[in-house]
XYZ file of C-alpha atoms in Angstrom:
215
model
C -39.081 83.560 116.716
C -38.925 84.433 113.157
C -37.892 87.176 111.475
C -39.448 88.520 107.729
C -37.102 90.759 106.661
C -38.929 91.472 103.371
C -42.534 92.026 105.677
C -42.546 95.381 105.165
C -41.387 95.710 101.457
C -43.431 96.199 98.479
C -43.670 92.558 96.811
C -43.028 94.520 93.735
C -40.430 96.049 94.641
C -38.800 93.122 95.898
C -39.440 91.542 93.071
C -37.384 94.643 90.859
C -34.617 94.610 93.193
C -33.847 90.675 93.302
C -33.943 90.701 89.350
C -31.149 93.625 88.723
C -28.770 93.519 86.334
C -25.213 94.678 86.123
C -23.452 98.439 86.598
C -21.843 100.296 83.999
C -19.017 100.018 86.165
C -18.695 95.809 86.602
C -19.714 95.735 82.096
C -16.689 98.337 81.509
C -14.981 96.070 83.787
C -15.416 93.016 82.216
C -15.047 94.532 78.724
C -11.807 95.577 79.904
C -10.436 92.262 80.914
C -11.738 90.396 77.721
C -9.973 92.836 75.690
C -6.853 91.984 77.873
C -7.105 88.682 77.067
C -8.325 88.742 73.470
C -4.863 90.783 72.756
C -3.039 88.541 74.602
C -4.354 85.288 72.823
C -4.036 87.275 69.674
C -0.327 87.992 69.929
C 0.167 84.564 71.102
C -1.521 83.228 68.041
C 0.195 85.588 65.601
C 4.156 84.732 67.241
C 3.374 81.016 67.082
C 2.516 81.498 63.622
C 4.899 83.717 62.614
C 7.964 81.153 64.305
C 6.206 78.052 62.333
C 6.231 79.564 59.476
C 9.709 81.040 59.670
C 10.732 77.346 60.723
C 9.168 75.764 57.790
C 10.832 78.262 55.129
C 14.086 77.345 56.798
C 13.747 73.747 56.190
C 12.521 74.178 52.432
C 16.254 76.309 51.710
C 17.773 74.208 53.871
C 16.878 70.812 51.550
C 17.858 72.835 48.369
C 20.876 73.754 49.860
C 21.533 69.897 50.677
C 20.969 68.758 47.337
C 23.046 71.631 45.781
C 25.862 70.692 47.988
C 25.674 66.846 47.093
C 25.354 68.016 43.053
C 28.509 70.034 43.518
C 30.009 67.101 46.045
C 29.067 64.697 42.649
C 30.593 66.914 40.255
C 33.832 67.498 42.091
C 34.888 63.705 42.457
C 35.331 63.863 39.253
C 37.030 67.202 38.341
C 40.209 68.736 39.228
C 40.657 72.370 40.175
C 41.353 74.858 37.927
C 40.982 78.224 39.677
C 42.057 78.960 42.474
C 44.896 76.816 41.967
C 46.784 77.584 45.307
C 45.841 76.303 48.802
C 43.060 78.182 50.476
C 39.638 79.488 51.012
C 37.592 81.612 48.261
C 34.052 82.498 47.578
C 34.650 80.627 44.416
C 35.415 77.694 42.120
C 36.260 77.074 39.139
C 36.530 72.818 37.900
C 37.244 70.865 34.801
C 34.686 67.734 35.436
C 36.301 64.842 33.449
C 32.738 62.882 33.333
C 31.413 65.756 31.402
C 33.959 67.242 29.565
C 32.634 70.612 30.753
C 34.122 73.204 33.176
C 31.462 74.535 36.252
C 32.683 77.853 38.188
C 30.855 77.862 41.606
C 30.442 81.176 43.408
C 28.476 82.586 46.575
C 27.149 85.821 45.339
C 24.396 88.357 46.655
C 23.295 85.407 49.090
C 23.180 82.813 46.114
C 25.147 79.762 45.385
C 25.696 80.385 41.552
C 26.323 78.293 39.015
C 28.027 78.599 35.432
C 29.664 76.493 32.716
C 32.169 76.789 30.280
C 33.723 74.196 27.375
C 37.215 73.319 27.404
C 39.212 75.011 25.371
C 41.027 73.328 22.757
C 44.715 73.576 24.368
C 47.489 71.333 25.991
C 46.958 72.068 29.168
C 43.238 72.857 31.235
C 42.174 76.312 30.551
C 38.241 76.744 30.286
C 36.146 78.869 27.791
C 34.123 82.146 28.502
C 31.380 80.582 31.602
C 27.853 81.167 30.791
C 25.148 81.414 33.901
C 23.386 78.387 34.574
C 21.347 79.976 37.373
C 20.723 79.944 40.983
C 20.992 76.549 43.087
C 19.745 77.694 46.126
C 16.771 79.524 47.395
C 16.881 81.875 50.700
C 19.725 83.717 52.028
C 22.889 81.659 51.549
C 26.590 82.417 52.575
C 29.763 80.050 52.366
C 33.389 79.087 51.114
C 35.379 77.171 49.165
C 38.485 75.474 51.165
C 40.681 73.927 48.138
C 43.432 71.495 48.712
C 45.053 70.636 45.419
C 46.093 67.475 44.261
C 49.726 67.236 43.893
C 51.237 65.092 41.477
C 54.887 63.142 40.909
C 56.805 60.317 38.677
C 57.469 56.981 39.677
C 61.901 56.288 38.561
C 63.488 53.064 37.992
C 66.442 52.030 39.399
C 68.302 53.518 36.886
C 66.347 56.797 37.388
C 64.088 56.646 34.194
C 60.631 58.281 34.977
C 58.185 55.403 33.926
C 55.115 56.703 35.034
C 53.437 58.703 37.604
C 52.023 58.868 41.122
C 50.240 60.482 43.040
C 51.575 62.523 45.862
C 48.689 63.969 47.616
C 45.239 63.584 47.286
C 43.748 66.929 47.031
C 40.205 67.927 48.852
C 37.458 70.613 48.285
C 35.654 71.733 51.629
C 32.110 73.599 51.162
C 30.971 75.461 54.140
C 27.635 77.122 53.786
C 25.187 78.794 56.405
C 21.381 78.887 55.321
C 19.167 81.859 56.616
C 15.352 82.557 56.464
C 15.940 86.302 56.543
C 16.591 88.650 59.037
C 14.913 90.385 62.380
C 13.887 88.441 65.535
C 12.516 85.350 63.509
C 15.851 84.574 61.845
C 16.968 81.589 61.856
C 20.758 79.603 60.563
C 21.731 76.409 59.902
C 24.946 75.194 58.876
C 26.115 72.600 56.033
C 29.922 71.365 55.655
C 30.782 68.335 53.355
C 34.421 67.474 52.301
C 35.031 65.721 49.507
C 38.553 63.862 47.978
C 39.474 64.343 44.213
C 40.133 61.760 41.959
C 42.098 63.868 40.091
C 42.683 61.640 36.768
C 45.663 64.177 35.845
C 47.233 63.672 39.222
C 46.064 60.859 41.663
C 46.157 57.943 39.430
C 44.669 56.047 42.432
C 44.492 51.963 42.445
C 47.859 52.655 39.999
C 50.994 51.411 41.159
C 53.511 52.450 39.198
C 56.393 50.548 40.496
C 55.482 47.622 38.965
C 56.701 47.909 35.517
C 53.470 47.197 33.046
Protein backbone atom coordinates (compact mmCIF):
# COMPACT_ATOMS: atom_id res chain seq x y z
CA UNK A 1 0.00 0.00 0.00
CA UNK A 2 1.27 3.37 -0.69
CA UNK A 3 1.21 6.28 1.03
CA UNK A 4 1.14 10.18 -0.70
CA UNK A 5 1.96 12.22 1.91
CA UNK A 6 1.85 15.40 -0.22
CA UNK A 7 -1.99 14.09 -1.69
CA UNK A 8 -3.65 16.49 0.05
CA UNK A 9 -1.32 19.59 -0.27
CA UNK A 10 -1.60 22.41 -2.57
CA UNK A 11 1.08 21.62 -5.46
CA UNK A 12 1.84 25.21 -4.98
CA UNK A 13 2.32 25.22 -1.87
CA UNK A 14 4.50 22.38 -1.90
CA UNK A 15 6.27 23.77 -4.32
CA UNK A 16 6.95 27.25 -1.84
CA UNK A 17 7.76 25.18 1.02
CA UNK A 18 10.46 22.73 -0.64
CA UNK A 19 12.22 25.93 -2.14
CA UNK A 20 12.76 27.99 1.35
CA UNK A 21 15.55 29.70 2.16
CA UNK A 22 17.41 30.33 5.35
CA UNK A 23 16.25 32.06 8.98
CA UNK A 24 17.51 35.15 10.27
CA UNK A 25 18.57 33.07 12.97
CA UNK A 26 20.97 30.21 10.94
CA UNK A 27 22.42 33.86 8.51
CA UNK A 28 23.28 35.68 12.00
CA UNK A 29 24.66 32.41 12.78
CA UNK A 30 26.83 31.90 10.13
CA UNK A 31 27.85 35.58 9.99
CA UNK A 32 28.91 35.04 13.40
CA UNK A 33 31.25 32.19 12.86
CA UNK A 34 32.91 33.74 9.66
CA UNK A 35 33.67 36.71 11.62
CA UNK A 36 35.26 34.25 14.21
CA UNK A 37 37.33 32.97 11.83
CA UNK A 38 38.15 35.98 9.65
CA UNK A 39 39.68 37.54 13.10
CA UNK A 40 41.33 34.62 13.82
CA UNK A 41 43.10 34.22 10.33
CA UNK A 42 43.67 37.91 10.56
CA UNK A 43 45.66 37.89 13.77
CA UNK A 44 47.39 34.90 12.59
CA UNK A 45 48.43 36.68 9.47
CA UNK A 46 49.40 39.93 11.19
CA UNK A 47 51.81 37.86 14.19
CA UNK A 48 53.45 35.84 11.42
CA UNK A 49 54.21 38.97 9.81
CA UNK A 50 55.04 40.94 12.46
CA UNK A 51 57.79 37.88 13.84
CA UNK A 52 59.27 37.74 10.05
CA UNK A 53 59.77 40.93 9.89
CA UNK A 54 61.20 41.43 13.36
CA UNK A 55 63.50 38.35 12.36
CA UNK A 56 64.70 39.87 9.24
CA UNK A 57 65.66 43.38 10.92
CA UNK A 58 67.61 41.30 13.38
CA UNK A 59 69.70 39.69 10.84
CA UNK A 60 70.38 43.04 8.81
CA UNK A 61 72.04 44.65 12.51
CA UNK A 62 73.26 41.58 13.20
CA UNK A 63 75.65 41.50 9.74
CA UNK A 64 76.66 45.19 10.46
CA UNK A 65 77.49 44.35 13.74
CA UNK A 66 79.74 41.37 12.30
CA UNK A 67 81.56 43.43 10.01
CA UNK A 68 82.07 46.24 12.61
CA UNK A 69 83.49 43.74 14.94
CA UNK A 70 85.96 42.20 12.26
CA UNK A 71 86.96 46.17 11.22
CA UNK A 72 87.75 46.79 14.86
CA UNK A 73 89.25 42.93 15.19
CA UNK A 74 91.55 44.31 11.88
CA UNK A 75 92.45 47.45 13.39
CA UNK A 76 93.46 46.11 16.77
CA UNK A 77 96.16 43.52 15.49
CA UNK A 78 97.87 46.16 14.73
CA UNK A 79 97.55 48.76 17.56
CA UNK A 80 98.43 48.75 21.10
CA UNK A 81 96.24 50.11 23.86
CA UNK A 82 96.35 53.34 24.98
CA UNK A 83 93.38 53.94 27.29
CA UNK A 84 92.38 52.06 29.52
CA UNK A 85 95.76 51.03 30.18
CA UNK A 86 95.05 48.67 33.22
CA UNK A 87 93.51 45.16 33.07
CA UNK A 88 89.77 45.09 32.73
CA UNK A 89 86.46 45.64 31.18
CA UNK A 90 85.15 49.24 29.90
CA UNK A 91 82.56 50.53 27.57
CA UNK A 92 85.50 51.93 25.78
CA UNK A 93 88.75 52.01 23.81
CA UNK A 94 91.07 53.99 22.98
CA UNK A 95 94.24 52.46 20.27
CA UNK A 96 97.28 53.76 18.54
CA UNK A 97 97.02 51.56 15.09
CA UNK A 98 100.68 51.35 13.88
CA UNK A 99 99.42 50.51 10.11
CA UNK A 100 97.80 53.84 10.09
CA UNK A 101 99.54 56.04 12.13
CA UNK A 102 96.18 57.15 13.54
CA UNK A 103 94.59 56.64 17.00
CA UNK A 104 90.60 55.11 16.95
CA UNK A 105 88.64 55.43 20.46
CA UNK A 106 85.80 52.80 20.38
CA UNK A 107 82.80 53.33 22.65
CA UNK A 108 79.19 51.73 23.18
CA UNK A 109 77.03 54.72 23.62
CA UNK A 110 73.11 55.32 23.55
CA UNK A 111 72.90 51.69 21.94
CA UNK A 112 75.68 52.56 19.27
CA UNK A 113 79.08 51.23 18.68
CA UNK A 114 80.89 54.65 18.04
CA UNK A 115 83.69 55.42 16.37
CA UNK A 116 86.34 58.38 16.48
CA UNK A 117 89.92 59.22 15.47
CA UNK A 118 92.59 61.21 16.58
CA UNK A 119 96.47 61.92 15.16
CA UNK A 120 99.32 61.16 17.22
CA UNK A 121 100.67 63.67 18.91
CA UNK A 122 104.08 64.67 18.31
CA UNK A 123 105.69 63.30 21.74
CA UNK A 124 108.09 60.50 23.07
CA UNK A 125 105.83 58.40 24.27
CA UNK A 126 101.89 57.43 22.76
CA UNK A 127 99.53 60.09 23.72
CA UNK A 128 96.74 60.80 21.00
CA UNK A 129 95.27 64.19 19.78
CA UNK A 130 91.71 65.68 20.44
CA UNK A 131 89.29 62.43 18.67
CA UNK A 132 86.94 63.64 16.13
CA UNK A 133 83.51 61.45 15.44
CA UNK A 134 83.71 59.23 12.65
CA UNK A 135 80.12 58.04 13.10
CA UNK A 136 78.03 55.15 13.94
CA UNK A 137 79.15 51.44 12.96
CA UNK A 138 76.24 49.75 13.81
CA UNK A 139 72.59 49.99 13.16
CA UNK A 140 69.79 48.71 15.80
CA UNK A 141 70.06 48.55 19.43
CA UNK A 142 73.60 47.53 20.38
CA UNK A 143 75.20 46.92 23.90
CA UNK A 144 78.80 45.49 24.78
CA UNK A 145 82.39 45.71 26.42
CA UNK A 146 85.74 46.03 26.06
CA UNK A 147 87.87 43.22 28.08
CA UNK A 148 91.65 44.61 27.69
CA UNK A 149 94.63 42.55 28.51
CA UNK A 150 97.76 44.59 28.00
CA UNK A 151 100.79 43.59 26.51
CA UNK A 152 103.57 43.53 28.90
CA UNK A 153 106.94 44.11 27.88
CA UNK A 154 110.79 43.20 29.22
CA UNK A 155 114.73 43.21 28.18
CA UNK A 156 116.60 40.39 27.11
CA UNK A 157 120.53 40.61 29.55
CA UNK A 158 123.70 39.07 28.64
CA UNK A 159 125.63 37.14 30.72
CA UNK A 160 127.23 39.93 32.02
CA UNK A 161 123.81 41.58 32.66
CA UNK A 162 123.85 44.20 29.75
CA UNK A 163 120.21 44.75 28.45
CA UNK A 164 120.67 44.05 24.62
CA UNK A 165 117.33 44.11 23.53
CA UNK A 166 113.86 43.33 24.40
CA UNK A 167 111.16 40.68 24.74
CA UNK A 168 108.14 40.20 25.07
CA UNK A 169 106.57 39.05 28.26
CA UNK A 170 102.98 38.67 27.62
CA UNK A 171 101.00 38.92 24.76
CA UNK A 172 98.22 41.19 25.50
CA UNK A 173 94.39 40.53 24.15
CA UNK A 174 91.27 42.74 23.48
CA UNK A 175 87.85 40.82 24.03
CA UNK A 176 84.61 42.51 22.34
CA UNK A 177 81.39 41.28 23.67
CA UNK A 178 78.35 42.76 22.06
CA UNK A 179 74.51 41.78 22.19
CA UNK A 180 72.38 42.95 19.06
CA UNK A 181 68.59 43.79 19.63
CA UNK A 182 65.67 44.56 17.18
CA UNK A 183 63.92 46.67 19.80
CA UNK A 184 61.87 46.01 22.54
CA UNK A 185 58.18 44.44 23.53
CA UNK A 186 57.11 40.82 22.82
CA UNK A 187 58.88 40.71 19.30
CA UNK A 188 62.36 41.39 20.68
CA UNK A 189 64.80 39.55 19.78
CA UNK A 190 69.11 39.19 20.93
CA UNK A 191 71.88 37.77 19.57
CA UNK A 192 75.23 37.69 20.84
CA UNK A 193 78.82 38.37 19.16
CA UNK A 194 82.29 37.71 21.10
CA UNK A 195 85.66 37.73 19.14
CA UNK A 196 89.11 37.84 20.92
CA UNK A 197 91.82 39.02 19.33
CA UNK A 198 95.98 38.94 20.28
CA UNK A 199 98.09 42.20 19.85
CA UNK A 200 101.06 42.45 18.02
CA UNK A 201 102.07 45.07 19.99
CA UNK A 202 105.28 46.40 17.92
CA UNK A 203 106.30 48.45 21.22
CA UNK A 204 106.07 45.34 23.31
CA UNK A 205 105.73 41.79 21.73
CA UNK A 206 108.49 41.86 19.31
CA UNK A 207 107.15 38.42 18.22
CA UNK A 208 109.34 36.01 15.75
CA UNK A 209 112.37 38.18 17.71
CA UNK A 210 114.67 36.32 19.71
CA UNK A 211 116.70 38.35 21.43
CA UNK A 212 119.13 36.01 22.92
CA UNK A 213 120.88 35.57 20.01
CA UNK A 214 123.16 38.44 19.81
CA UNK A 215 122.52 40.21 16.13
Amino acid sequence: MKINFFGKINPIKRQSFDMRGFTLIEVVVAIAVFSIISVAAVGAFSAMFSSYKSARNLNENLKNSQYAMNLMNKTFRTSTVVNPSSEGESTFLEVYDYSQNKCFRYSFSGGKLLRSSAALNPTSTIECGSFVSDGEMTSGLVTGSFYVVPSEGGVYTNLAGDAIGPKSVKVGKITTAMKISNGSGSQMREVNLQSTVSLRDYSLSNIGIDMEIPL
